[in-house]
Coordinates of C-alpha atoms and ligand atoms in Angstrom, one line a residue:
X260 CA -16.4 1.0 0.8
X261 CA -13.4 3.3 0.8
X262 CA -10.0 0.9 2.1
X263 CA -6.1 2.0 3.0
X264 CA -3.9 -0.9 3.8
X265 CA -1.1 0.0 5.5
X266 CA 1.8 -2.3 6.2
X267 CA 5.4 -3.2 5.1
X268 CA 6.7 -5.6 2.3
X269 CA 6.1 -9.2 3.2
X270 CA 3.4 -8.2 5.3
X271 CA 1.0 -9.7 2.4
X272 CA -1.6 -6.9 2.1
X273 CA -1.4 -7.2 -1.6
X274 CA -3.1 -11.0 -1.3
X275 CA -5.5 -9.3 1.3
X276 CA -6.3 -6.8 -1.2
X277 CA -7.0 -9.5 -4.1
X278 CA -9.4 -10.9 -1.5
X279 CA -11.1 -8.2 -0.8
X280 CA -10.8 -7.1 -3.9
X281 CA -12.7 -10.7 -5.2
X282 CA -15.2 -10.6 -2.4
X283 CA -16.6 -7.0 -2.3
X284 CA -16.0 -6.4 -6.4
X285 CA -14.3 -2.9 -5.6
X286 CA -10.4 -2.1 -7.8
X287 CA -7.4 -2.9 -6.1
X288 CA -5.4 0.8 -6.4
X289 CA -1.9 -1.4 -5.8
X290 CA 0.8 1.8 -6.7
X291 CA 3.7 -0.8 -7.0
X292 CA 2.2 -2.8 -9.6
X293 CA 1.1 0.2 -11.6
X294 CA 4.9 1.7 -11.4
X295 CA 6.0 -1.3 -12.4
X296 CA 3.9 -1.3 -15.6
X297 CA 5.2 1.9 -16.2
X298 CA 8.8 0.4 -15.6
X299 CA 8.8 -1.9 -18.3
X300 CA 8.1 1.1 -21.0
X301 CA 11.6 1.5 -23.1
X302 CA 11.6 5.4 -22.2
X303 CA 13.2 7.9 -20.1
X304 CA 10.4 7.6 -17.7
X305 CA 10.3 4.0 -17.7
X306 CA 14.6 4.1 -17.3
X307 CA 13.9 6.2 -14.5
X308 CA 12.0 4.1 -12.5
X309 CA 13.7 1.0 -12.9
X310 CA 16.6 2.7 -11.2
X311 CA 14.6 4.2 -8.8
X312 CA 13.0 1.2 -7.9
X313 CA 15.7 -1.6 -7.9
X314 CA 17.3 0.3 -5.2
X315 CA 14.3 -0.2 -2.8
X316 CA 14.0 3.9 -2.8
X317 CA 10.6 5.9 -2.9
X318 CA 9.3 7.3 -6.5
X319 CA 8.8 11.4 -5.8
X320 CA 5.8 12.6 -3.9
X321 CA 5.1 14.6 -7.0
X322 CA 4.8 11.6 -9.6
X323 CA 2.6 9.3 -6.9
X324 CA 0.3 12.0 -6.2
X325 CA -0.8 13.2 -9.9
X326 CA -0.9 9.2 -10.6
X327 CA -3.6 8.7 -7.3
X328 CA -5.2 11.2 -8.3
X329 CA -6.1 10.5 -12.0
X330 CA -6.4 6.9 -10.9
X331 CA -9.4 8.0 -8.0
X332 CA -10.9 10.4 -10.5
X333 CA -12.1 7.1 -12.6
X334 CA -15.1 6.1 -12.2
X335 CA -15.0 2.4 -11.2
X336 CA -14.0 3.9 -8.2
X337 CA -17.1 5.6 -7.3
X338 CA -18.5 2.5 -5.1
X339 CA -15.2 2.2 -3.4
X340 CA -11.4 1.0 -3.7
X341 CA -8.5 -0.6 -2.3
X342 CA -5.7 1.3 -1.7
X343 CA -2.4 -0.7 -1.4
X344 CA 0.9 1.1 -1.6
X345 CA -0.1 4.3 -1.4
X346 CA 0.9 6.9 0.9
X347 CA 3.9 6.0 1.8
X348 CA 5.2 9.6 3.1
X349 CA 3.1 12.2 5.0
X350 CA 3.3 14.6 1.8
X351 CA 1.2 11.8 0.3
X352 CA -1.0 11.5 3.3
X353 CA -2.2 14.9 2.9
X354 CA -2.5 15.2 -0.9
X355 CA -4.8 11.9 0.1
X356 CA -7.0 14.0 2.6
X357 CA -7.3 16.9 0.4
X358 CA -8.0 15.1 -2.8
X359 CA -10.4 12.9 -0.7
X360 CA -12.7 15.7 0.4
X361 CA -12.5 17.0 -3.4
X362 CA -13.9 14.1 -4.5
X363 CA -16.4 14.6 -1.3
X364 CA -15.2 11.4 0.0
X365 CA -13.8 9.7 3.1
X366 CA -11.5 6.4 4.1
X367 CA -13.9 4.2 6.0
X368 CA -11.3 2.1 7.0
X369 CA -7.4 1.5 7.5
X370 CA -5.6 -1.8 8.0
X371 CA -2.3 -1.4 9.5
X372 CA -0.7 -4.5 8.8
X373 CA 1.9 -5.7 11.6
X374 CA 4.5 -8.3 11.9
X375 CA 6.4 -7.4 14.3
X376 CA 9.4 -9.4 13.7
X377 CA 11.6 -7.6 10.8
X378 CA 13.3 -10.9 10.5
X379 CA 10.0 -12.9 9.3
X380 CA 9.2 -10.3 7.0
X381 CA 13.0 -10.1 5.7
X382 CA 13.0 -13.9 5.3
X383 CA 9.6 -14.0 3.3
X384 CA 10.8 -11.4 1.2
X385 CA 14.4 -13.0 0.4
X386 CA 12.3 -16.5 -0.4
X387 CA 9.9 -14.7 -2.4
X388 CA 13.1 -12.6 -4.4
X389 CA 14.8 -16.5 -5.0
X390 CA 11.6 -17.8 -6.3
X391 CA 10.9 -15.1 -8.6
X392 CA 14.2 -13.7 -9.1
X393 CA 12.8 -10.2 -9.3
X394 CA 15.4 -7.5 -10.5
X395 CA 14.2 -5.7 -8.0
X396 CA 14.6 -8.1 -4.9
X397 CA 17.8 -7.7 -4.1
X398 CA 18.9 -8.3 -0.8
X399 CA 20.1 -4.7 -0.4
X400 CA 16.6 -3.4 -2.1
X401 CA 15.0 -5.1 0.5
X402 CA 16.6 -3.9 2.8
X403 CA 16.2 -0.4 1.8
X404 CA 12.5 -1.0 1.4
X405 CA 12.2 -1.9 5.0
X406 CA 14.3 0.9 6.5
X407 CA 12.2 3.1 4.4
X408 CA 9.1 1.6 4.9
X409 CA 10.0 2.6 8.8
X410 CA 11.0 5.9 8.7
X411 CA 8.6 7.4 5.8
X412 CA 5.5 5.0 5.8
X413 CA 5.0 3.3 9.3
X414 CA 4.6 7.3 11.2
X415 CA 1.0 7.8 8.9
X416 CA -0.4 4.9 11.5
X417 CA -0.3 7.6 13.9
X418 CA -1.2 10.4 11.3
X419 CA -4.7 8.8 10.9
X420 CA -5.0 7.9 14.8
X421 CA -4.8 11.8 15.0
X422 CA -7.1 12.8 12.1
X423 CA -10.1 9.9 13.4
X424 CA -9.8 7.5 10.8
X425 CA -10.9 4.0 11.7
X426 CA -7.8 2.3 12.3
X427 CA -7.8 -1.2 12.7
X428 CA -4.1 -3.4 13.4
X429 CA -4.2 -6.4 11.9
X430 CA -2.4 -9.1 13.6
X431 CA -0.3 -10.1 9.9
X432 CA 2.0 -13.1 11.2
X433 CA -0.9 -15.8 10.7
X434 CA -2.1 -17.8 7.8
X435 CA -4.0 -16.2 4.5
X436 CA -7.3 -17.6 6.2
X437 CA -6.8 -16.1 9.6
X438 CA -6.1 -12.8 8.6
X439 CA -8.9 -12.5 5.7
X440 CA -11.4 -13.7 8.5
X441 CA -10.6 -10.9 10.7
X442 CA -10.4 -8.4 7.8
X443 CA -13.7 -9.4 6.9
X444 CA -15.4 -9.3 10.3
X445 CA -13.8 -5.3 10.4
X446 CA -15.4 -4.6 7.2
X447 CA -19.3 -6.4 8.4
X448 CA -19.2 -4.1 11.1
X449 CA -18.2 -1.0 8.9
X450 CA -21.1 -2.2 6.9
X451 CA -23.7 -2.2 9.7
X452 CA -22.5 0.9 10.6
X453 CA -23.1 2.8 7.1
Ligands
AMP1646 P1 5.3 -2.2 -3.8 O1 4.9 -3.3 -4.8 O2 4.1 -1.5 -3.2 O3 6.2 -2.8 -2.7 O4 6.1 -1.1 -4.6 C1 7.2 -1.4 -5.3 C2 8.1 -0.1 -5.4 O5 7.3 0.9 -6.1 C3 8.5 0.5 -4.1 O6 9.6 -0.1 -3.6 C4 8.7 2.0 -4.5 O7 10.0 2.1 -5.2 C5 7.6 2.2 -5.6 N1 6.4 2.7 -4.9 C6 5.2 2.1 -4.8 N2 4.3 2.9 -4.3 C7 4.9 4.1 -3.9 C8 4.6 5.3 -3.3 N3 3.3 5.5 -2.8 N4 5.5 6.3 -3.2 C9 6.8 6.1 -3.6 N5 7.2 5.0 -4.2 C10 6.3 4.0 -4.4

């Protein structure tokens, strides 16, 4: 089972993933925890995207895709994955599609993730930043993550609308129980359907 989650910071699609992840034994692809592995490295690359990434901004297209890319071509991947984090811009999107069908393989599934008040998700993510206290949690990174998460990320929803993906909104404002329940009822009848 092939699985994008789409949704914004604070949405909680990473704990979704981990359940999904836990239930149906397929890798969690989460981009942001990769880069941040990558981030603690003491070397120009790592110094790069610690800057990068404590302003809330978006690593390059160019970097994201060549790290998809090897990440797909492994091959715990080859009975499905979890995609969380990435794309997050429509360059993405299509490098996605087109590295997709090289691998001759399709999305069976996409969660969009909604809460539909930016205020929730901004208050989860402040509470989450003072419990942690995450370099990267700033109020203004936040902030930036949201804005961007708007503009660049939120317009794909309607990309894969267009290009007949299963696309199923996910209703994100509820507890960790409600929302895995509906997840998982999505995925039984993607099941019966393959
Ligand atoms: P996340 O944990 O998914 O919120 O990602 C943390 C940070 O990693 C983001 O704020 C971005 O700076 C960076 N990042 C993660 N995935 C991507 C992506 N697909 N494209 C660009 N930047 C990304």
């Amino acid at each position: 089972m092939n699985i994008l989650v789409l949704g914004p910071q604070g949405s909680g699609k990473g704990t979704q993933a981990g359940r999904i992840k836990a239930t149906y034994g397929i890798p969690h692809i989460a981009t942001g925890d990769m880069l941040r592995e990558m981030r603690d490295v003491p070397d120009e690359l790592g110094r790069e995207l610690k800057e990068v990434m404590d302003r809330g901004d978006l690593v390059s297209d160019e970097l994201m895709i060549e790290l998809i890319r090897s990440r797909l071509s492994r091959g715990d991947t080859v009975a499905g994955f979890i995609l969380d984090g990435f794309p997050r811009t429509m360059p993405q999107a299509e490098a996605l599609d087109e590295l997709l069908r090289e691998l001759d393989r399709d999305l069976d599934i996409v969660f969009d993730f909604q809460v539909p008040d930016r205020d929730v998700l901004l208050q989860r993510m402040l509470h989450r930043a003072a419990e942690e206290s995450r370099s990267d949690d700033t109020p203004e990174a936040i902030q930036r993550r949201l804005e961007l998460y708007e503009r660049e990320t939120a317009p794909l929803v309607e990309y894969y609308r267009t290009h007949q993906a299963n696309v199923v909104g996910i209703h994100a404002d509820r507890t960790v129980e409600e929302v895995f329940g509906e997840i998982g009822r999505s995925l039984q009848s993607v099941e019966a359907r393959a």
